[in-house]
Amino acid sequence: FLGVSFRTDDRERPGEGIFIDSVPQGFPAEKAGLRPGDVLLKVDGNKVQSQDDLFLHVGAAIAGNEITLEYRRGFGEVNTTKARLVKLQNNDPFIASQLPQSVY
């Protein structure tokens, strides 16, 4: 878990990274120095052009591992930072064994 929320309808920069909307305090992204308004460009050298790319590259890493993030702040240069991922704690009750109905 990285700890960012992002704009899913970002038409200003199609294919040029993901615009970070918020960075909750205390999560790995905030500790790595990311801020709202930054544009996340790469995770471990892999381009991030959509939310699916972000989920794939962060999800492939293991909690506790450090990942390298490339981002742009404003119209400035590309910056690099490292973030140590954490496991997301979900305290809400849920049942993981319920499956949706089959579609024929």
PDB file of C-alpha atoms in Angstrom:
ATOM      1  CA  PHE A   1       0.000   0.000   0.000  1.00  0.00           C
ATOM      2  CA  LEU A   2       1.421   3.362  -1.080  1.00  0.00           C
ATOM      3  CA  GLY A   3      -1.226   5.750   0.221  1.00  0.00           C
ATOM      4  CA  VAL A   4      -2.272   8.138  -2.534  1.00  0.00           C
ATOM      5  CA  SER A   5      -5.548   9.022  -4.144  1.00  0.00           C
ATOM      6  CA  PHE A   6      -5.513  10.241  -7.681  1.00  0.00           C
ATOM      7  CA  ARG A   7      -7.659  11.755 -10.356  1.00  0.00           C
ATOM      8  CA  THR A   8      -9.159   9.046 -12.545  1.00  0.00           C
ATOM      9  CA  ASP A   9     -10.529  11.473 -15.153  1.00  0.00           C
ATOM     10  CA  ASP A  10      -7.332  13.428 -15.754  1.00  0.00           C
ATOM     11  CA  ARG A  11      -7.597  14.613 -19.350  1.00  0.00           C
ATOM     12  CA  GLU A  12      -4.930  17.288 -18.984  1.00  0.00           C
ATOM     13  CA  ARG A  13      -2.038  14.842 -19.229  1.00  0.00           C
ATOM     14  CA  PRO A  14      -3.224  11.666 -20.949  1.00  0.00           C
ATOM     15  CA  GLY A  15      -0.506   9.018 -20.894  1.00  0.00           C
ATOM     16  CA  GLU A  16       1.869  11.253 -18.931  1.00  0.00           C
ATOM     17  CA  GLY A  17       1.515   9.855 -15.453  1.00  0.00           C
ATOM     18  CA  ILE A  18      -1.099  10.079 -12.742  1.00  0.00           C
ATOM     19  CA  PHE A  19      -2.079  13.340 -11.034  1.00  0.00           C
ATOM     20  CA  ILE A  20      -1.999  12.840  -7.251  1.00  0.00           C
ATOM     21  CA  ASP A  21      -5.082  14.324  -5.607  1.00  0.00           C
ATOM     22  CA  SER A  22      -4.270  13.643  -1.961  1.00  0.00           C
ATOM     23  CA  VAL A  23      -1.569  12.105   0.202  1.00  0.00           C
ATOM     24  CA  PRO A  24      -2.803  11.096   3.668  1.00  0.00           C
ATOM     25  CA  GLN A  25      -0.477  11.888   6.531  1.00  0.00           C
ATOM     26  CA  GLY A  26       1.650   9.036   7.852  1.00  0.00           C
ATOM     27  CA  PHE A  27       1.396   6.795   4.800  1.00  0.00           C
ATOM     28  CA  PRO A  28       4.411   5.737   2.672  1.00  0.00           C
ATOM     29  CA  ALA A  29       3.783   8.314  -0.075  1.00  0.00           C
ATOM     30  CA  GLU A  30       3.787  11.173   2.434  1.00  0.00           C
ATOM     31  CA  LYS A  31       6.917   9.850   4.133  1.00  0.00           C
ATOM     32  CA  ALA A  32       8.583   9.687   0.696  1.00  0.00           C
ATOM     33  CA  GLY A  33       7.817  13.381   0.134  1.00  0.00           C
ATOM     34  CA  LEU A  34       4.974  13.155  -2.384  1.00  0.00           C
ATOM     35  CA  ARG A  35       2.397  15.949  -2.263  1.00  0.00           C
ATOM     36  CA  PRO A  36      -1.012  16.631  -3.764  1.00  0.00           C
ATOM     37  CA  GLY A  37      -0.492  18.027  -7.255  1.00  0.00           C
ATOM     38  CA  ASP A  38       2.540  15.870  -8.041  1.00  0.00           C
ATOM     39  CA  VAL A  39       2.363  13.705 -11.154  1.00  0.00           C
ATOM     40  CA  LEU A  40       3.559  10.134 -10.606  1.00  0.00           C
ATOM     41  CA  LEU A  41       5.486   9.035 -13.709  1.00  0.00           C
ATOM     42  CA  LYS A  42       7.221   5.730 -12.863  1.00  0.00           C
ATOM     43  CA  VAL A  43       7.269   2.983 -10.241  1.00  0.00           C
ATOM     44  CA  ASP A  44      10.546   1.026 -10.148  1.00  0.00           C
ATOM     45  CA  GLY A  45      11.368   2.248 -13.652  1.00  0.00           C
ATOM     46  CA  ASN A  46       7.975   1.197 -15.084  1.00  0.00           C
ATOM     47  CA  LYS A  47       5.876   3.934 -16.692  1.00  0.00           C
ATOM     48  CA  VAL A  48       2.615   4.805 -14.952  1.00  0.00           C
ATOM     49  CA  GLN A  49       0.111   5.973 -17.552  1.00  0.00           C
ATOM     50  CA  SER A  50      -3.110   4.816 -15.896  1.00  0.00           C
ATOM     51  CA  GLN A  51      -4.514   3.684 -12.570  1.00  0.00           C
ATOM     52  CA  ASP A  52      -4.119   0.087 -13.765  1.00  0.00           C
ATOM     53  CA  ASP A  53      -0.365   0.621 -14.207  1.00  0.00           C
ATOM     54  CA  LEU A  54      -0.105   1.996 -10.681  1.00  0.00           C
ATOM     55  CA  PHE A  55      -2.066  -0.903  -9.181  1.00  0.00           C
ATOM     56  CA  LEU A  56       0.012  -3.432 -11.133  1.00  0.00           C
ATOM     57  CA  HIS A  57       3.437  -2.101 -10.159  1.00  0.00           C
ATOM     58  CA  VAL A  58       2.639  -1.313  -6.520  1.00  0.00           C
ATOM     59  CA  GLY A  59       0.635  -4.521  -6.137  1.00  0.00           C
ATOM     60  CA  ALA A  60       3.518  -6.627  -7.468  1.00  0.00           C
ATOM     61  CA  ALA A  61       5.779  -5.386  -4.671  1.00  0.00           C
ATOM     62  CA  ILE A  62       5.679  -6.914  -1.207  1.00  0.00           C
ATOM     63  CA  ALA A  63       4.748  -4.960   1.933  1.00  0.00           C
ATOM     64  CA  GLY A  64       7.960  -3.862   3.620  1.00  0.00           C
ATOM     65  CA  ASN A  65       9.838  -3.528   0.341  1.00  0.00           C
ATOM     66  CA  GLU A  66      11.164  -0.213  -0.869  1.00  0.00           C
ATOM     67  CA  ILE A  67      10.104   1.035  -4.303  1.00  0.00           C
ATOM     68  CA  THR A  68      11.525   3.865  -6.394  1.00  0.00           C
ATOM     69  CA  LEU A  69       9.098   6.546  -7.553  1.00  0.00           C
ATOM     70  CA  GLU A  70       9.656   9.148 -10.268  1.00  0.00           C
ATOM     71  CA  TYR A  71       7.410  12.180 -10.174  1.00  0.00           C
ATOM     72  CA  ARG A  72       7.117  15.731 -11.432  1.00  0.00           C
ATOM     73  CA  ARG A  73       6.163  18.623  -9.160  1.00  0.00           C
ATOM     74  CA  GLY A  74       4.472  21.426 -11.055  1.00  0.00           C
ATOM     75  CA  PHE A  75       6.351  22.114 -14.263  1.00  0.00           C
ATOM     76  CA  GLY A  76       9.716  21.329 -12.681  1.00  0.00           C
ATOM     77  CA  GLU A  77      12.224  18.593 -13.259  1.00  0.00           C
ATOM     78  CA  VAL A  78      11.584  14.905 -12.688  1.00  0.00           C
ATOM     79  CA  ASN A  79      12.373  13.903  -9.107  1.00  0.00           C
ATOM     80  CA  THR A  80      13.131  10.474  -7.662  1.00  0.00           C
ATOM     81  CA  THR A  81      12.289   9.217  -4.192  1.00  0.00           C
ATOM     82  CA  LYS A  82      11.900   5.907  -2.383  1.00  0.00           C
ATOM     83  CA  ALA A  83       8.890   4.660  -0.448  1.00  0.00           C
ATOM     84  CA  ARG A  84       8.638   1.639   1.846  1.00  0.00           C
ATOM     85  CA  LEU A  85       5.288  -0.048   1.229  1.00  0.00           C
ATOM     86  CA  VAL A  86       3.033  -1.120   4.094  1.00  0.00           C
ATOM     87  CA  LYS A  87       0.220  -3.620   4.345  1.00  0.00           C
ATOM     88  CA  LEU A  88      -3.204  -1.972   4.329  1.00  0.00           C
ATOM     89  CA  GLN A  89      -5.100  -2.656   7.542  1.00  0.00           C
ATOM     90  CA  ASN A  90      -8.852  -2.993   7.029  1.00  0.00           C
ATOM     91  CA  ASN A  91     -10.744  -2.955  10.324  1.00  0.00           C
ATOM     92  CA  ASP A  92     -14.172  -3.027   8.675  1.00  0.00           C
ATOM     93  CA  PRO A  93     -15.974  -6.374   8.805  1.00  0.00           C
ATOM     94  CA  PHE A  94     -16.149  -8.162   5.471  1.00  0.00           C
ATOM     95  CA  ILE A  95     -16.748 -11.636   4.109  1.00  0.00           C
ATOM     96  CA  ALA A  96     -14.282 -12.707   1.468  1.00  0.00           C
ATOM     97  CA  SER A  97     -16.077 -15.950   0.615  1.00  0.00           C
ATOM     98  CA  GLN A  98     -19.089 -14.373  -1.112  1.00  0.00           C
ATOM     99  CA  LEU A  99     -18.843 -14.751  -4.857  1.00  0.00           C
ATOM    100  CA  PRO A 100     -20.922 -12.923  -7.459  1.00  0.00           C
ATOM    101  CA  GLN A 101     -23.443 -14.934  -9.461  1.00  0.00           C
ATOM    102  CA  SER A 102     -22.133 -16.673 -12.559  1.00  0.00           C
ATOM    103  CA  VAL A 103     -22.662 -15.035 -15.914  1.00  0.00           C
ATOM    104  CA  TYR A 104     -23.496 -17.472 -18.730  1.00  0.00           C
TER     105      TYR A 104
END
